CSV table of C-alpha atoms and ligand atoms in Angstrom, one decimal:
chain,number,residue,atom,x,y,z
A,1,UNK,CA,0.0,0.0,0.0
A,2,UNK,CA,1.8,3.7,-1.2
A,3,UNK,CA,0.1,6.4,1.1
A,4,UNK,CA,2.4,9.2,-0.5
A,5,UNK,CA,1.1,11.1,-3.6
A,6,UNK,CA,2.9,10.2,-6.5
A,7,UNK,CA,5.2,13.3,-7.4
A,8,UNK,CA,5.7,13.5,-3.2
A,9,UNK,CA,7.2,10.1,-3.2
A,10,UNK,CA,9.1,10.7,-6.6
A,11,UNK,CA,10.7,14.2,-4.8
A,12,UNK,CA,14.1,14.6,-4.1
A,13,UNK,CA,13.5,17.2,-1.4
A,14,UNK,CA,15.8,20.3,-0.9
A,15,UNK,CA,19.1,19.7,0.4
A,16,UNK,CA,20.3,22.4,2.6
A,17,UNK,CA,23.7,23.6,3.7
A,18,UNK,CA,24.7,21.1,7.1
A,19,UNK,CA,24.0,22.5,9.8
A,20,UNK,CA,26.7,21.2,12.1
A,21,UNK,CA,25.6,20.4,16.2
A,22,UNK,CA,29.6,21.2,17.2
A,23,UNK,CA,29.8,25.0,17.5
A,24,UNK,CA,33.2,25.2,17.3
A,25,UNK,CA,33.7,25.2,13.6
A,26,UNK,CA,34.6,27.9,11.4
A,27,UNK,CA,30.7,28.1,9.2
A,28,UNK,CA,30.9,29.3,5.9
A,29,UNK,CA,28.6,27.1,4.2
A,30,UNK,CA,24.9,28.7,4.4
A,31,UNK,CA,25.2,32.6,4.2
A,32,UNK,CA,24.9,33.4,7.7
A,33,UNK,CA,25.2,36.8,8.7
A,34,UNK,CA,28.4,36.7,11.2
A,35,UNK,CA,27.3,39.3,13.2
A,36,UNK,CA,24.6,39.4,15.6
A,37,UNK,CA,21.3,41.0,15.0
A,38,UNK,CA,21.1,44.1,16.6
A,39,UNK,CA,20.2,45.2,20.4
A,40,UNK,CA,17.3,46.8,19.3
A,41,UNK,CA,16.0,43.2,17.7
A,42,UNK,CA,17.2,41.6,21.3
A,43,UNK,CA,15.1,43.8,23.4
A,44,UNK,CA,12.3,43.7,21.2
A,45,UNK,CA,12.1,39.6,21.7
A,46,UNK,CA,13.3,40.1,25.7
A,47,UNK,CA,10.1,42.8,25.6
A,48,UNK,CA,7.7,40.3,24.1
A,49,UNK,CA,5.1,39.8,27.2
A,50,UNK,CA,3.4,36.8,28.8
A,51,UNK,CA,-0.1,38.1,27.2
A,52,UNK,CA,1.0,38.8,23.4
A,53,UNK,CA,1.7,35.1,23.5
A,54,UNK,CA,-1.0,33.5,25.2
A,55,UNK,CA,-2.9,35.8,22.2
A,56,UNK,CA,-3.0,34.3,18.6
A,57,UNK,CA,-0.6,37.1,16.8
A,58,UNK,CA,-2.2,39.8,14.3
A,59,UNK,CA,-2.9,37.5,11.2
A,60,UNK,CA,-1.4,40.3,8.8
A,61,UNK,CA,1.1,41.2,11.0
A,62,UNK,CA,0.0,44.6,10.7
A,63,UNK,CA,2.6,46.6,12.9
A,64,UNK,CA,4.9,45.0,10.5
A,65,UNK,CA,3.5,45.7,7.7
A,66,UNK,CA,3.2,49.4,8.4
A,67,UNK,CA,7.1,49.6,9.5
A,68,UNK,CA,8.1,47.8,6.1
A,69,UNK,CA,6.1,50.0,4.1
A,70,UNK,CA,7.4,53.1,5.9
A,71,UNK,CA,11.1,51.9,5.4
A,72,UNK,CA,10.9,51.0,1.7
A,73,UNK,CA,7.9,53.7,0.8
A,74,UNK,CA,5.7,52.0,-0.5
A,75,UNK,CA,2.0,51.2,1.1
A,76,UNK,CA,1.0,48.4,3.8
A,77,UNK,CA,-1.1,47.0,1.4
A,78,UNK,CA,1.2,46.2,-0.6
A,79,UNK,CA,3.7,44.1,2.2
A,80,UNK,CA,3.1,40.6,2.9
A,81,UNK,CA,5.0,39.2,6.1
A,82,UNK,CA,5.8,35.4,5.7
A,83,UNK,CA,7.7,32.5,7.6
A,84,UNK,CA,11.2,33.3,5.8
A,85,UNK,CA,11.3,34.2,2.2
A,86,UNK,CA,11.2,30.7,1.8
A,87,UNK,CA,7.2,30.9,2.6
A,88,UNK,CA,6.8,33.6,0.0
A,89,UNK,CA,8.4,31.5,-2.7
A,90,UNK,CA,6.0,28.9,-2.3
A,91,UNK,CA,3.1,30.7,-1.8
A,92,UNK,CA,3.9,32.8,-5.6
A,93,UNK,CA,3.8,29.1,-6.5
A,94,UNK,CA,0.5,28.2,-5.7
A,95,UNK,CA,-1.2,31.6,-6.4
A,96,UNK,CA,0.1,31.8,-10.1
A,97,UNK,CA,1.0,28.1,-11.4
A,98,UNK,CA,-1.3,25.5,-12.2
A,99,UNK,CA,-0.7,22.0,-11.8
A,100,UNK,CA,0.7,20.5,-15.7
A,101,UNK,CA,-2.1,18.0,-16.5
A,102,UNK,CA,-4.0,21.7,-17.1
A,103,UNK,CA,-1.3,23.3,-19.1
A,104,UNK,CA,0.2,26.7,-19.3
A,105,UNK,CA,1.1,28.8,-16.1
A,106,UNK,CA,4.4,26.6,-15.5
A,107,UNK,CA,7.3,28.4,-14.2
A,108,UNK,CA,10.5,29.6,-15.5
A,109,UNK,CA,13.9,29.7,-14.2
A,110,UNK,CA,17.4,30.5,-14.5
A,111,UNK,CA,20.1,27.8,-14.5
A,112,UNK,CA,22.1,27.5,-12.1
A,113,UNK,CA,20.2,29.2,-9.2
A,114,UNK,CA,18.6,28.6,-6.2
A,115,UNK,CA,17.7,24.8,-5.7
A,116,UNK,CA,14.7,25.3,-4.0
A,117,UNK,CA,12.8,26.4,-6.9
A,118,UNK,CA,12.2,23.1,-9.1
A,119,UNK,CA,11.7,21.4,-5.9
A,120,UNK,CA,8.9,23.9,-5.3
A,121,UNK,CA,7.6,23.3,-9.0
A,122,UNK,CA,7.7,19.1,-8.0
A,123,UNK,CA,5.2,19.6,-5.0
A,124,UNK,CA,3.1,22.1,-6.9
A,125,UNK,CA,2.7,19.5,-10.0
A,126,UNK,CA,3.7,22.4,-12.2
A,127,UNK,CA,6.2,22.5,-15.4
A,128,UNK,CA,9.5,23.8,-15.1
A,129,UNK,CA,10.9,25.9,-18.1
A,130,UNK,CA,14.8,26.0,-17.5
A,131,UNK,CA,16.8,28.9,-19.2
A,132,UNK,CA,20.4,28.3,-18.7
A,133,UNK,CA,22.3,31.7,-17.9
A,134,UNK,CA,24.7,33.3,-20.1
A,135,UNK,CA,28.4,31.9,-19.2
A,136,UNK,CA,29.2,34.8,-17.0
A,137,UNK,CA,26.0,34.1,-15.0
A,138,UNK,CA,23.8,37.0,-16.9
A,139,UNK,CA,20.2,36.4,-17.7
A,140,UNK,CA,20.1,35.8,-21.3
A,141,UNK,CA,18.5,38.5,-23.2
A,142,UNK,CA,15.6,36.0,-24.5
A,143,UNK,CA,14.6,35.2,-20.8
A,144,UNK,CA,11.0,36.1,-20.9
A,145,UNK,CA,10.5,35.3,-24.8
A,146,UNK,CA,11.6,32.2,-24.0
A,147,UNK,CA,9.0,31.4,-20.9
A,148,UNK,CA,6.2,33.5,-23.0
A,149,UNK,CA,6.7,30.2,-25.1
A,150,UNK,CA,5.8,27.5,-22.8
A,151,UNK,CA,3.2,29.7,-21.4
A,152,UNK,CA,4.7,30.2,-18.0
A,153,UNK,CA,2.6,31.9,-14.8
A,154,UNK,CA,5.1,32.9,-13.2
A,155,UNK,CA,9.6,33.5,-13.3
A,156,UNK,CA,11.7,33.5,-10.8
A,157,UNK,CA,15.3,35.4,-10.7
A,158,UNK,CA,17.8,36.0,-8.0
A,159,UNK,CA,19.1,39.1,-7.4
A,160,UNK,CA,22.5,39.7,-6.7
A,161,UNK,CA,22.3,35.9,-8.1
A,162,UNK,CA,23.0,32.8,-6.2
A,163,UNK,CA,25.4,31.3,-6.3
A,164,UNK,CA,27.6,33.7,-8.5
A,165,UNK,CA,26.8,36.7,-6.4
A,166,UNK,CA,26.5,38.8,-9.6
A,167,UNK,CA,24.0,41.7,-9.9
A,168,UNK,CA,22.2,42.2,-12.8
A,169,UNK,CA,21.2,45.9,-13.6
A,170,UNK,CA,17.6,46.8,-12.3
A,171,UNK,CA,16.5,48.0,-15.9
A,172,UNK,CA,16.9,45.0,-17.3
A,173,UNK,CA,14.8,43.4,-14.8
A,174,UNK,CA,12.7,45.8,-15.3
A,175,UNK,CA,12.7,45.0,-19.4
A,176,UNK,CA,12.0,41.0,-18.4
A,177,UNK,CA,9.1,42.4,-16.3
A,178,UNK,CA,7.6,44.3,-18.9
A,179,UNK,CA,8.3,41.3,-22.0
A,180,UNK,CA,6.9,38.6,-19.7
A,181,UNK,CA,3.0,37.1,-19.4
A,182,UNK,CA,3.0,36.6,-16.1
A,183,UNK,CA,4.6,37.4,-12.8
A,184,UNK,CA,7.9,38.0,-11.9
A,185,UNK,CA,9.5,37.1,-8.5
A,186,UNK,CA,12.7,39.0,-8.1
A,187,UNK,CA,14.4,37.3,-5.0
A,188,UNK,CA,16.3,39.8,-3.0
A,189,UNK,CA,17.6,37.6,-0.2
A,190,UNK,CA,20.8,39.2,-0.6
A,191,UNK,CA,19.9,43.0,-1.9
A,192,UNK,CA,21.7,44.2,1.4
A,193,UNK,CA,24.9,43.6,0.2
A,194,UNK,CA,24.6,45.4,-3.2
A,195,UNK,CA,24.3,48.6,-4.4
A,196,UNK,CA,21.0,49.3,-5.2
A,197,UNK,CA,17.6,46.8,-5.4
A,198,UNK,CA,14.6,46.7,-7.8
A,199,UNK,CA,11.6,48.5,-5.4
A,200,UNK,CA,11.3,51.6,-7.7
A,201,UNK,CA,9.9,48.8,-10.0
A,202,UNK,CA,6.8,48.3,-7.5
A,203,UNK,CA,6.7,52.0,-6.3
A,204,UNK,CA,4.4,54.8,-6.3
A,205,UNK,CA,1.5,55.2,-9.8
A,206,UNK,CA,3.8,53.3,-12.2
A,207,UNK,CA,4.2,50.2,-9.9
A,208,UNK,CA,4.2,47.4,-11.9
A,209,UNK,CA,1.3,45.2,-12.0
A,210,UNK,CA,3.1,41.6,-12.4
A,211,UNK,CA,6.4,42.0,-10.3
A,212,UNK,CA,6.6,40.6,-6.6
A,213,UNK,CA,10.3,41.5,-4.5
A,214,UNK,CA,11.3,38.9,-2.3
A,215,UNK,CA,13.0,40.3,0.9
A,216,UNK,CA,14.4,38.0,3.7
A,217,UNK,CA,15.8,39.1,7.3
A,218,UNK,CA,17.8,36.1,7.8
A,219,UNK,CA,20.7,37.3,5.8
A,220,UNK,CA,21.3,40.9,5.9
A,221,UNK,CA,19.7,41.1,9.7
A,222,UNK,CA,21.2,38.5,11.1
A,223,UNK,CA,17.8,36.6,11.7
A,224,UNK,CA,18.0,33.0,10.1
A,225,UNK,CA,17.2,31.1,13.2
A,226,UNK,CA,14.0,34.2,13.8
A,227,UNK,CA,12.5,33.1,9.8
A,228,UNK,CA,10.7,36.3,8.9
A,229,UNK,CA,10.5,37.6,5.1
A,230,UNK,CA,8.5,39.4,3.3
A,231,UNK,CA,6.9,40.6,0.1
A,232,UNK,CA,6.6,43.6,-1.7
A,233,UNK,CA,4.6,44.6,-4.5
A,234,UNK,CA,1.4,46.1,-6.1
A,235,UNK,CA,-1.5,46.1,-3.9
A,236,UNK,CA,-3.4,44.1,-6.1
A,237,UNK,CA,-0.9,41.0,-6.0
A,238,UNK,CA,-0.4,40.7,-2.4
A,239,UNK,CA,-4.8,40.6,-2.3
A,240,UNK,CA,-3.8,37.7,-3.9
A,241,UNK,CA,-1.2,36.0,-2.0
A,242,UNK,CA,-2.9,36.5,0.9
A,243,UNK,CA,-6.0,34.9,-0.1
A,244,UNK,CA,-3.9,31.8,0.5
A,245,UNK,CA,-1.4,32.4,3.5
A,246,UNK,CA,-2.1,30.3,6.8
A,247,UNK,CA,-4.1,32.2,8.9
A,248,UNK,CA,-1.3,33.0,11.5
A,249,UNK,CA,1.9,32.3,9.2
A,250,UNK,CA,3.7,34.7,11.2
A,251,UNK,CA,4.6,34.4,15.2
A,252,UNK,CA,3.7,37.0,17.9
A,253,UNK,CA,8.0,36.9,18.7
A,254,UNK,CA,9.2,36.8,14.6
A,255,UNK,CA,6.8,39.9,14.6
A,256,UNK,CA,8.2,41.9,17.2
A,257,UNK,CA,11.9,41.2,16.3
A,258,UNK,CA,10.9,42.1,12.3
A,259,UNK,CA,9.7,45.3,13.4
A,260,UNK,CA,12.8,46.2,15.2
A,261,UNK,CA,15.1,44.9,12.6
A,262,UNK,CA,13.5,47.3,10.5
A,263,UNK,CA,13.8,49.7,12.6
A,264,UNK,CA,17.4,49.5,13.4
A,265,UNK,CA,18.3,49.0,10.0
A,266,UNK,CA,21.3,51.5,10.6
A,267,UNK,CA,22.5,49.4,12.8
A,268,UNK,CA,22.5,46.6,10.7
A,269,UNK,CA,24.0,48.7,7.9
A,270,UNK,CA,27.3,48.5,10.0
A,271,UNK,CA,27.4,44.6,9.5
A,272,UNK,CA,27.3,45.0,5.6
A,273,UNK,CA,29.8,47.3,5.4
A,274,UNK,CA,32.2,44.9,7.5
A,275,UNK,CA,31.1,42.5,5.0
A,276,UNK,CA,31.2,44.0,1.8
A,277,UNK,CA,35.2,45.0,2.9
A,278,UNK,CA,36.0,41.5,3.7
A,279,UNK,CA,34.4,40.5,0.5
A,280,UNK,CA,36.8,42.9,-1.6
A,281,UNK,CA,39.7,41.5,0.8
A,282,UNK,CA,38.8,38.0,0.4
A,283,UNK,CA,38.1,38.0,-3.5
A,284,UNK,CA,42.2,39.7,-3.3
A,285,UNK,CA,43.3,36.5,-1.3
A,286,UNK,CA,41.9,33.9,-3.3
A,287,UNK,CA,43.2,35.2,-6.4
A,288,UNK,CA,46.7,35.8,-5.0
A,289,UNK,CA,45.5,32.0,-4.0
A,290,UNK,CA,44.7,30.8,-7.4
A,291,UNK,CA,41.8,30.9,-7.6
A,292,UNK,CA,39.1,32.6,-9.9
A,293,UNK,CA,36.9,34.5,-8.3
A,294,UNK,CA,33.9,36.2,-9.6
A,295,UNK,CA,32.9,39.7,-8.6
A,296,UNK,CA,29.7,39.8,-6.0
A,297,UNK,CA,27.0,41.9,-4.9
A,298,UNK,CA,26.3,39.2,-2.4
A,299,UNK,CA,27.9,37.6,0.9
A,300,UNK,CA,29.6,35.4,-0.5
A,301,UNK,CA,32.3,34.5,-3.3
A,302,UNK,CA,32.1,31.8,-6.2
A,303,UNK,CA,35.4,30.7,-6.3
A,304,UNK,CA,37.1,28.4,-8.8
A,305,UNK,CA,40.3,26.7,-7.8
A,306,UNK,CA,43.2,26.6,-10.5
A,307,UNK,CA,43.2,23.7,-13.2
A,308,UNK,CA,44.8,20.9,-12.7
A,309,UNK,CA,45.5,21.5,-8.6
A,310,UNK,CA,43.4,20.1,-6.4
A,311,UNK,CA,39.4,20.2,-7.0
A,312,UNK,CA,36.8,22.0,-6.2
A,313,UNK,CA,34.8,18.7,-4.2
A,314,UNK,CA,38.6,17.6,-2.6
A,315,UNK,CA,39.4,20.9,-0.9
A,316,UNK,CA,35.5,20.8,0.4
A,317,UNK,CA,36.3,17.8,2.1
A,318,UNK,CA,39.6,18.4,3.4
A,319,UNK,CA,38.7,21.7,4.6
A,320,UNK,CA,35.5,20.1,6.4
A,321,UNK,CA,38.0,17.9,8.3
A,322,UNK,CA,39.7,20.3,9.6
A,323,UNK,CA,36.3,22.1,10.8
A,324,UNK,CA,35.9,24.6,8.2
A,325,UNK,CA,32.8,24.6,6.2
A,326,UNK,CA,32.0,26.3,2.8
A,327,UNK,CA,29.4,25.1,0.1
A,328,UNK,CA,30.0,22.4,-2.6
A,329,UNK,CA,27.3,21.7,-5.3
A,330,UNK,CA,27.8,18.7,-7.1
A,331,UNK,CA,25.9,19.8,-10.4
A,332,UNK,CA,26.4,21.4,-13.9
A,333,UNK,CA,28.8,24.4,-14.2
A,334,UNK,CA,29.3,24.4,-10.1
A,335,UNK,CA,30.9,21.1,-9.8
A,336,UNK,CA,34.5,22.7,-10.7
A,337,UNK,CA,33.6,25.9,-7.6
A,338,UNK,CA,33.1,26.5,-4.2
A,339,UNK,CA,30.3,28.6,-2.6
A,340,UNK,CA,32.0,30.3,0.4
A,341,UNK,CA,30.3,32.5,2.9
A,342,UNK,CA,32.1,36.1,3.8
A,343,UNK,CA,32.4,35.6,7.8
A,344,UNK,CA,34.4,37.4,10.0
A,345,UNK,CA,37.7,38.6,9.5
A,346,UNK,CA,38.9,36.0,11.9
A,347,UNK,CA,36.8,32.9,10.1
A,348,UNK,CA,38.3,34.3,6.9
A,349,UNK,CA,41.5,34.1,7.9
A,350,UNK,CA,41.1,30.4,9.3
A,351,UNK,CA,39.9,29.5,5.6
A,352,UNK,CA,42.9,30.5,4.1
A,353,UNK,CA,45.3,29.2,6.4
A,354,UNK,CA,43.3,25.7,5.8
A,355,UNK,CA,43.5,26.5,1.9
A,356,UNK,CA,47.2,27.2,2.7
A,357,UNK,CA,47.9,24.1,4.3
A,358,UNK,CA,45.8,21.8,1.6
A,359,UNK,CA,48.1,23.0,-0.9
A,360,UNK,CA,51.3,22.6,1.3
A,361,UNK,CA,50.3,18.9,2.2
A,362,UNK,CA,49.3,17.9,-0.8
A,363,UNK,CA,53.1,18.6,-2.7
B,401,PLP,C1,18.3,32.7,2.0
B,401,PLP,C2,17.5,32.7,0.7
B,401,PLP,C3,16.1,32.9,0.7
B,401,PLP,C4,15.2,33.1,1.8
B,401,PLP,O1,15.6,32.4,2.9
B,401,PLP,P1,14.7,32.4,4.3
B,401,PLP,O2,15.7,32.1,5.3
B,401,PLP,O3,13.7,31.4,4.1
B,401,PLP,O4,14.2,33.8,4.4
B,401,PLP,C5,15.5,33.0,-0.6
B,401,PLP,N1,16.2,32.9,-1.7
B,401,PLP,C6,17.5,32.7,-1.7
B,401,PLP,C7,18.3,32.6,-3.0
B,401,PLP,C8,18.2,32.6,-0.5
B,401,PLP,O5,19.5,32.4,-0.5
């Protein structure tokens, strides 16, 4: 007797970066922020009182909602607070796919990029239209032609893009936008650490009508463990999306902290600028290293280690025995790179002295 649905038992689920129970390794393998969140976000959670959660929370998250809307000026109506960004991607899933044995309103992506996304497309029963990136990790200029094709719902980019780190000018996402049928989810996990993001896309009386921005505080505000995102975009989307959110997706606590993060997003500013200047620092020592790196917008590097010395997958695993973790993908155009988080100055270091001493023990 099979209990599971068909496609559910077929799934490979998401694989994400090991989370390691010792604490005392250096952890550059999942895009942590390696700062903590700040004090403002503490006292918020230390403030959060015996009756706000013996209450269900506000099912909008209202306060929240307001804040967000104040910071990125745009209006309340048109922020959606989820469980992590990771909520929000599924939920763009189910409000513009449709399940294949219908047709049409599949959902295009660019290749490589964030591994959640097919697995997303798998659970919702909905095709996948897969539009490899340009060598140098830009969106081919074709993108939306290409998914007007196979009729897709909805297309999801990355922005700086994962894993490369590379930012792709706003106009041109702003040209996709306008070429494509359907909706476009521009995912900003990592919009902290560039230059500029996409928002004058969704702002003011020209707000576009089909694009939803995907922001997340567990990068830039130190909140992975908290899972809080968020959506932003026309008014008329977010109706939409949260015809079909849980009734109490977001907790009484998460709410609280999000509100504050907001709030002292100055403070937080301080832990991207340590981080962008490591970046530029690190992306100097693993050249001088031998490696290729490629220039990010992100919190992290894509690194390539030379030809012919050791891979990619053997200095993951050396360096993981030593307690040093980065990110290894074992798939199409990655297999030859490795993913590696910008930590502290310290954690930096202690990646490449354990690069260091790979290459001197393996002469
Ligand atoms: C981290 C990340 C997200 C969202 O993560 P949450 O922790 O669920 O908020 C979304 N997209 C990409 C590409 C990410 O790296």
């Amino acid at each position: 007797m099979r209990y599971v649905r068909d496609n559910i038992d077929r799934l490979a689920a998401y694989t994400p970066g090991e989370q390691p129970v010792r604490t005392d390794v250096v952890k550059l393998n999942t895009n942590e922020n390696p700062y903590p969140p700040t004090q403002a976000v503490m006292r918020a959670i230390a403030a959060v009182s015996p009756d706000q959660l013996r209450r269900y929370p506000s099912p909008q998250a209202t306060t929240f909602r307001k804040a967000a809307a104040e910071v990125h000026d745009v209006q309340p109506t048109q922020i959606i607070a989820t469980n992590g960004g990771d909520e929000l991607l599924r939920m763009v899933m189910t409000a513009f796919c449709q399940p294949h044995p219908q047709g049409g309103r599949g959902v295009g992506v660019a290749s490589p990029s964030y591994s959640l996304y097919p697995v997303l497309a798998e659970i919702h029963e909905t095709s996948v239209t897969v539009v490899p990136l340009n060598d140098d990790f830009s969106i081919p200029a074709d993108f939306a032609t290409r998914l007007n094709d196979t009729a897709c719902g909805l297309a999801m980019l990355v922005n700086p893009h994962a894993p490369s780190g590379r930012f792709q000018p706003i106009d041109q996402l702003a040209e996709i936008a306008r070429s494509f049928n359907g909706v476009l989810l521009i995912d900003e996990a990592y919009v902290d650490f560039a230059q500029s993001d996409a928002l004058s896309l969704v702002r003011g009386e020209s707000a576009m009508k089909n694009v939803v921005i995907l922001r997340t505080l567990s990068k830039g505000y130190s909140l992975a463990g908290l899972r809080f995102g968020y959506g932003v975009a026309h008014a008329s989307l977010i109706e939409a999306l949260d015809k079909i959110r849980d009734s109490y997706n977001t907790d009484a606590v998460s709410q609280a902290a999000a509100v504050a993060a907001l709030q002292s997003r100055a403070d937080a500013s301080q832990s991207w600028k340590k981080v962008i200047d490591e970046r530029q620092r690190m992306t100097h020592e693993l050249k001088a290293l031998g490696f290729a790196v490629l220039p990010s917008a992100s919190n992290f590097v894509l690194a390539s280690p030379t030809p012919g010395g050791l891979a990619a997958a053997d200095i993951y695993r050396s360096l993981k025995d030593r307690g040093i973790f980065v990110r290894y993908f074992d798939q199409d155009r990655l297999r030859d790179k490795l993913r590696i988080t910008i930590g502290t100055p310290q954690q930096n270091d202690a990646l490449l002295a354990g690069i260091k001493s790979l290459e001197t023990s393996s002469v």
